[in-house]
């Protein structure tokens, strides 16, 4: 009985640690601290896949910003669909972007009850 209790406690303490693990690959930090850039560093996903992900999931999307919706909200499009993204002015980092530019955005999925899924952008890179 005592061994079973110890096993249960060990499993309970291990679950939160495992749940927070998102993998060994990630994009460079958006705050300028740097990070690894190379194979596997960007887990690029699609708009369609992002819409099905959980809240606060980190995503990297490649596509085009096609229009401004309002304020800091924009419509982003890739080959699989469209999604609203939120970009603070400082996240543009002085880069000018047009609908013709291909961009890569790094951000988090934002899901709120009764509101369509959005992406809160942490960093934007103009690719071409």
PDB file of C-alpha atoms in Angstrom:
ATOM      1  CA  UNK A   1       0.000   0.000   0.000  1.00  0.00           C
ATOM      2  CA  UNK A   2       2.825   2.368   0.865  1.00  0.00           C
ATOM      3  CA  UNK A   3       4.553   1.729  -2.480  1.00  0.00           C
ATOM      4  CA  UNK A   4       1.308   2.465  -4.344  1.00  0.00           C
ATOM      5  CA  UNK A   5       0.940   5.773  -2.493  1.00  0.00           C
ATOM      6  CA  UNK A   6       4.510   6.755  -3.402  1.00  0.00           C
ATOM      7  CA  UNK A   7       3.907   5.914  -7.067  1.00  0.00           C
ATOM      8  CA  UNK A   8       0.720   8.003  -7.151  1.00  0.00           C
ATOM      9  CA  UNK A   9       2.501  11.021  -5.601  1.00  0.00           C
ATOM     10  CA  UNK A  10       5.409  10.680  -8.030  1.00  0.00           C
ATOM     11  CA  UNK A  11       3.029  10.652 -10.991  1.00  0.00           C
ATOM     12  CA  UNK A  12       1.072  13.657  -9.689  1.00  0.00           C
ATOM     13  CA  UNK A  13       4.243  15.737  -9.316  1.00  0.00           C
ATOM     14  CA  UNK A  14       5.585  14.695 -12.740  1.00  0.00           C
ATOM     15  CA  UNK A  15       2.440  15.638 -14.718  1.00  0.00           C
ATOM     16  CA  UNK A  16       2.726  19.463 -14.440  1.00  0.00           C
ATOM     17  CA  UNK A  17       6.365  19.328 -15.524  1.00  0.00           C
ATOM     18  CA  UNK A  18       5.583  17.200 -18.556  1.00  0.00           C
ATOM     19  CA  UNK A  19       2.519  19.293 -19.489  1.00  0.00           C
ATOM     20  CA  UNK A  20       4.637  22.463 -19.740  1.00  0.00           C
ATOM     21  CA  UNK A  21       7.187  20.943 -22.114  1.00  0.00           C
ATOM     22  CA  UNK A  22       6.743  22.174 -25.690  1.00  0.00           C
ATOM     23  CA  UNK A  23       9.773  20.578 -27.291  1.00  0.00           C
ATOM     24  CA  UNK A  24      13.421  21.343 -27.777  1.00  0.00           C
ATOM     25  CA  UNK A  25      13.012  23.624 -30.779  1.00  0.00           C
ATOM     26  CA  UNK A  26      11.917  27.229 -30.583  1.00  0.00           C
ATOM     27  CA  UNK A  27      12.375  30.483 -32.424  1.00  0.00           C
ATOM     28  CA  UNK A  28      14.868  33.098 -31.205  1.00  0.00           C
ATOM     29  CA  UNK A  29      13.571  35.227 -28.353  1.00  0.00           C
ATOM     30  CA  UNK A  30      11.595  38.268 -29.519  1.00  0.00           C
ATOM     31  CA  UNK A  31      13.326  40.518 -26.973  1.00  0.00           C
ATOM     32  CA  UNK A  32      16.661  40.531 -28.816  1.00  0.00           C
ATOM     33  CA  UNK A  33      18.404  37.986 -26.594  1.00  0.00           C
ATOM     34  CA  UNK A  34      19.054  35.747 -29.590  1.00  0.00           C
ATOM     35  CA  UNK A  35      18.632  32.038 -29.907  1.00  0.00           C
ATOM     36  CA  UNK A  36      19.146  29.151 -32.270  1.00  0.00           C
ATOM     37  CA  UNK A  37      18.389  29.687 -35.949  1.00  0.00           C
ATOM     38  CA  UNK A  38      18.625  26.639 -38.177  1.00  0.00           C
ATOM     39  CA  UNK A  39      16.883  23.380 -39.025  1.00  0.00           C
ATOM     40  CA  UNK A  40      13.993  22.743 -36.683  1.00  0.00           C
ATOM     41  CA  UNK A  41      14.183  26.190 -35.091  1.00  0.00           C
ATOM     42  CA  UNK A  42      10.875  27.356 -36.516  1.00  0.00           C
ATOM     43  CA  UNK A  43       7.950  25.030 -36.146  1.00  0.00           C
ATOM     44  CA  UNK A  44       6.040  26.621 -39.008  1.00  0.00           C
ATOM     45  CA  UNK A  45       2.333  25.897 -38.952  1.00  0.00           C
ATOM     46  CA  UNK A  46      -0.668  26.903 -41.031  1.00  0.00           C
ATOM     47  CA  UNK A  47      -3.644  29.150 -40.356  1.00  0.00           C
ATOM     48  CA  UNK A  48      -5.952  26.133 -40.539  1.00  0.00           C
ATOM     49  CA  UNK A  49      -3.876  24.248 -37.949  1.00  0.00           C
ATOM     50  CA  UNK A  50      -3.553  27.309 -35.678  1.00  0.00           C
ATOM     51  CA  UNK A  51      -7.338  27.683 -35.504  1.00  0.00           C
ATOM     52  CA  UNK A  52      -7.530  24.219 -33.926  1.00  0.00           C
ATOM     53  CA  UNK A  53      -4.749  24.730 -31.367  1.00  0.00           C
ATOM     54  CA  UNK A  54      -5.173  25.452 -27.675  1.00  0.00           C
ATOM     55  CA  UNK A  55      -5.035  28.941 -26.182  1.00  0.00           C
ATOM     56  CA  UNK A  56      -1.499  30.312 -25.612  1.00  0.00           C
ATOM     57  CA  UNK A  57       0.109  27.789 -27.995  1.00  0.00           C
ATOM     58  CA  UNK A  58       3.214  29.303 -29.629  1.00  0.00           C
ATOM     59  CA  UNK A  59       2.983  29.355 -33.413  1.00  0.00           C
ATOM     60  CA  UNK A  60       5.007  30.467 -36.417  1.00  0.00           C
ATOM     61  CA  UNK A  61       3.054  31.360 -39.542  1.00  0.00           C
ATOM     62  CA  UNK A  62       4.265  32.361 -43.006  1.00  0.00           C
ATOM     63  CA  UNK A  63       2.014  34.281 -45.381  1.00  0.00           C
ATOM     64  CA  UNK A  64       0.743  37.789 -46.107  1.00  0.00           C
ATOM     65  CA  UNK A  65      -0.916  40.558 -44.141  1.00  0.00           C
ATOM     66  CA  UNK A  66      -3.710  41.448 -46.546  1.00  0.00           C
ATOM     67  CA  UNK A  67      -5.537  44.272 -44.756  1.00  0.00           C
ATOM     68  CA  UNK A  68      -5.976  46.242 -41.555  1.00  0.00           C
ATOM     69  CA  UNK A  69      -9.151  45.292 -39.712  1.00  0.00           C
ATOM     70  CA  UNK A  70      -9.041  47.966 -36.977  1.00  0.00           C
ATOM     71  CA  UNK A  71      -6.495  49.471 -34.611  1.00  0.00           C
ATOM     72  CA  UNK A  72      -3.742  46.885 -34.167  1.00  0.00           C
ATOM     73  CA  UNK A  73      -5.721  44.022 -35.760  1.00  0.00           C
ATOM     74  CA  UNK A  74      -4.899  42.781 -39.263  1.00  0.00           C
ATOM     75  CA  UNK A  75      -6.093  40.028 -41.571  1.00  0.00           C
ATOM     76  CA  UNK A  76      -3.382  37.435 -42.242  1.00  0.00           C
ATOM     77  CA  UNK A  77      -3.594  34.878 -45.056  1.00  0.00           C
ATOM     78  CA  UNK A  78      -1.673  31.765 -46.020  1.00  0.00           C
ATOM     79  CA  UNK A  79      -2.509  28.964 -48.459  1.00  0.00           C
ATOM     80  CA  UNK A  80      -4.897  27.348 -45.925  1.00  0.00           C
ATOM     81  CA  UNK A  81      -7.021  30.327 -44.875  1.00  0.00           C
ATOM     82  CA  UNK A  82      -7.282  33.637 -43.064  1.00  0.00           C
ATOM     83  CA  UNK A  83      -7.041  34.658 -39.411  1.00  0.00           C
ATOM     84  CA  UNK A  84      -7.055  37.919 -37.498  1.00  0.00           C
ATOM     85  CA  UNK A  85      -3.703  38.820 -35.962  1.00  0.00           C
ATOM     86  CA  UNK A  86      -2.880  41.485 -33.398  1.00  0.00           C
ATOM     87  CA  UNK A  87       0.385  43.360 -33.922  1.00  0.00           C
ATOM     88  CA  UNK A  88       1.538  46.141 -31.607  1.00  0.00           C
ATOM     89  CA  UNK A  89       3.291  49.009 -33.416  1.00  0.00           C
ATOM     90  CA  UNK A  90       6.673  48.167 -31.862  1.00  0.00           C
ATOM     91  CA  UNK A  91       6.457  44.579 -33.180  1.00  0.00           C
ATOM     92  CA  UNK A  92       6.846  45.939 -36.722  1.00  0.00           C
ATOM     93  CA  UNK A  93      10.362  47.055 -35.635  1.00  0.00           C
ATOM     94  CA  UNK A  94      10.414  49.831 -38.242  1.00  0.00           C
ATOM     95  CA  UNK A  95       9.636  47.464 -41.117  1.00  0.00           C
ATOM     96  CA  UNK A  96       7.114  48.548 -43.758  1.00  0.00           C
ATOM     97  CA  UNK A  97       4.789  45.764 -44.881  1.00  0.00           C
ATOM     98  CA  UNK A  98       2.434  45.594 -47.867  1.00  0.00           C
ATOM     99  CA  UNK A  99       0.055  42.811 -48.949  1.00  0.00           C
ATOM    100  CA  UNK A 100       2.696  41.821 -51.529  1.00  0.00           C
ATOM    101  CA  UNK A 101       5.278  41.062 -48.822  1.00  0.00           C
ATOM    102  CA  UNK A 102       5.681  37.529 -47.516  1.00  0.00           C
ATOM    103  CA  UNK A 103       6.092  37.678 -43.738  1.00  0.00           C
ATOM    104  CA  UNK A 104       6.800  35.221 -40.960  1.00  0.00           C
ATOM    105  CA  UNK A 105       5.052  35.895 -37.674  1.00  0.00           C
ATOM    106  CA  UNK A 106       5.853  34.435 -34.280  1.00  0.00           C
ATOM    107  CA  UNK A 107       3.090  34.596 -31.701  1.00  0.00           C
ATOM    108  CA  UNK A 108       0.528  32.862 -29.547  1.00  0.00           C
ATOM    109  CA  UNK A 109      -2.944  31.519 -30.244  1.00  0.00           C
ATOM    110  CA  UNK A 110      -5.614  33.576 -28.478  1.00  0.00           C
ATOM    111  CA  UNK A 111      -8.912  31.811 -27.849  1.00  0.00           C
ATOM    112  CA  UNK A 112     -11.708  33.541 -25.981  1.00  0.00           C
ATOM    113  CA  UNK A 113     -15.240  32.216 -25.591  1.00  0.00           C
ATOM    114  CA  UNK A 114     -17.523  33.490 -28.344  1.00  0.00           C
ATOM    115  CA  UNK A 115     -14.714  35.218 -30.270  1.00  0.00           C
ATOM    116  CA  UNK A 116     -12.967  33.774 -33.347  1.00  0.00           C
ATOM    117  CA  UNK A 117      -9.406  32.541 -32.782  1.00  0.00           C
ATOM    118  CA  UNK A 118      -6.692  35.191 -33.214  1.00  0.00           C
ATOM    119  CA  UNK A 119      -2.897  35.282 -33.117  1.00  0.00           C
ATOM    120  CA  UNK A 120      -1.154  37.709 -30.757  1.00  0.00           C
ATOM    121  CA  UNK A 121       2.053  38.510 -32.633  1.00  0.00           C
ATOM    122  CA  UNK A 122       5.323  38.808 -30.695  1.00  0.00           C
ATOM    123  CA  UNK A 123       7.613  39.271 -33.693  1.00  0.00           C
ATOM    124  CA  UNK A 124       7.269  39.855 -37.415  1.00  0.00           C
ATOM    125  CA  UNK A 125       9.963  39.263 -40.057  1.00  0.00           C
ATOM    126  CA  UNK A 126       9.613  40.431 -43.666  1.00  0.00           C
ATOM    127  CA  UNK A 127      10.905  37.611 -45.884  1.00  0.00           C
ATOM    128  CA  UNK A 128      10.444  39.265 -49.283  1.00  0.00           C
TER     129      UNK A 128
END
